[in-house]
Structure formats: C-alpha cells, structure tokens
Steps between C-alpha positions, in 0.01 A plus 500: 500500500646841404572755770233770511602864483317676783398852392396615846476371857197606701564496873164456673641337813310611808197616299157346544235425240429663258825697485725229347257474207457877475877553487538220245227639275660847513845362418383275215278754324776705329713197408506353149343164422727214605675696776557304821456633853577345835268561796621445857222481759450380856118493499397132472184614320723603210523135393136491395481871412787498251372187324150649475633836379707330230200300380280811497752719315649243264850539642701180551605378843831346396623391841396507864740415783540573867800551724373486855246778540578667165307398192655565159290523183639536148246648262520552123303791354244394240 
C-alpha cells in the first residue's frame, strides 16, 4: 500500500462532539478532491461520528486507528 501524503492534520484532542466534525468539515472544504487529512480526537463518540460524516458527505474514511485515548482518522476528500 502506498504511503499517503497528509495535506493537513486537524488536532481536535480534548474537544467534545460535535467539534471534531465541525473542525474536520471546515478543514476539508477548501481542499482539492483527493486531498488527505488526518484527524486526531479524544472523544470516543468520534468513532461513530466520523464514519457517519464520511458516509453523508461522500468523503472516504481511509483509516481509523487508536493509540490509547487518541483516535486517529485518515480521510480522503471526495
């Protein structure tokens, strides 16, 4: 699998719902199609929220991992 070039990292650690999604939507909006962003969040609700947001917007959830209390999402702009 090729290494993805991350265009931007969104640090939403310490923020509660809906702020991780709000910050992600704001960051993704000006990016070109195919751009990849990384979202870091500590809100466990982000797991379901990010997947639902990607489905609703047509963006691709490329990868989802966790490192302790930090969840990492890699999202490709549609």
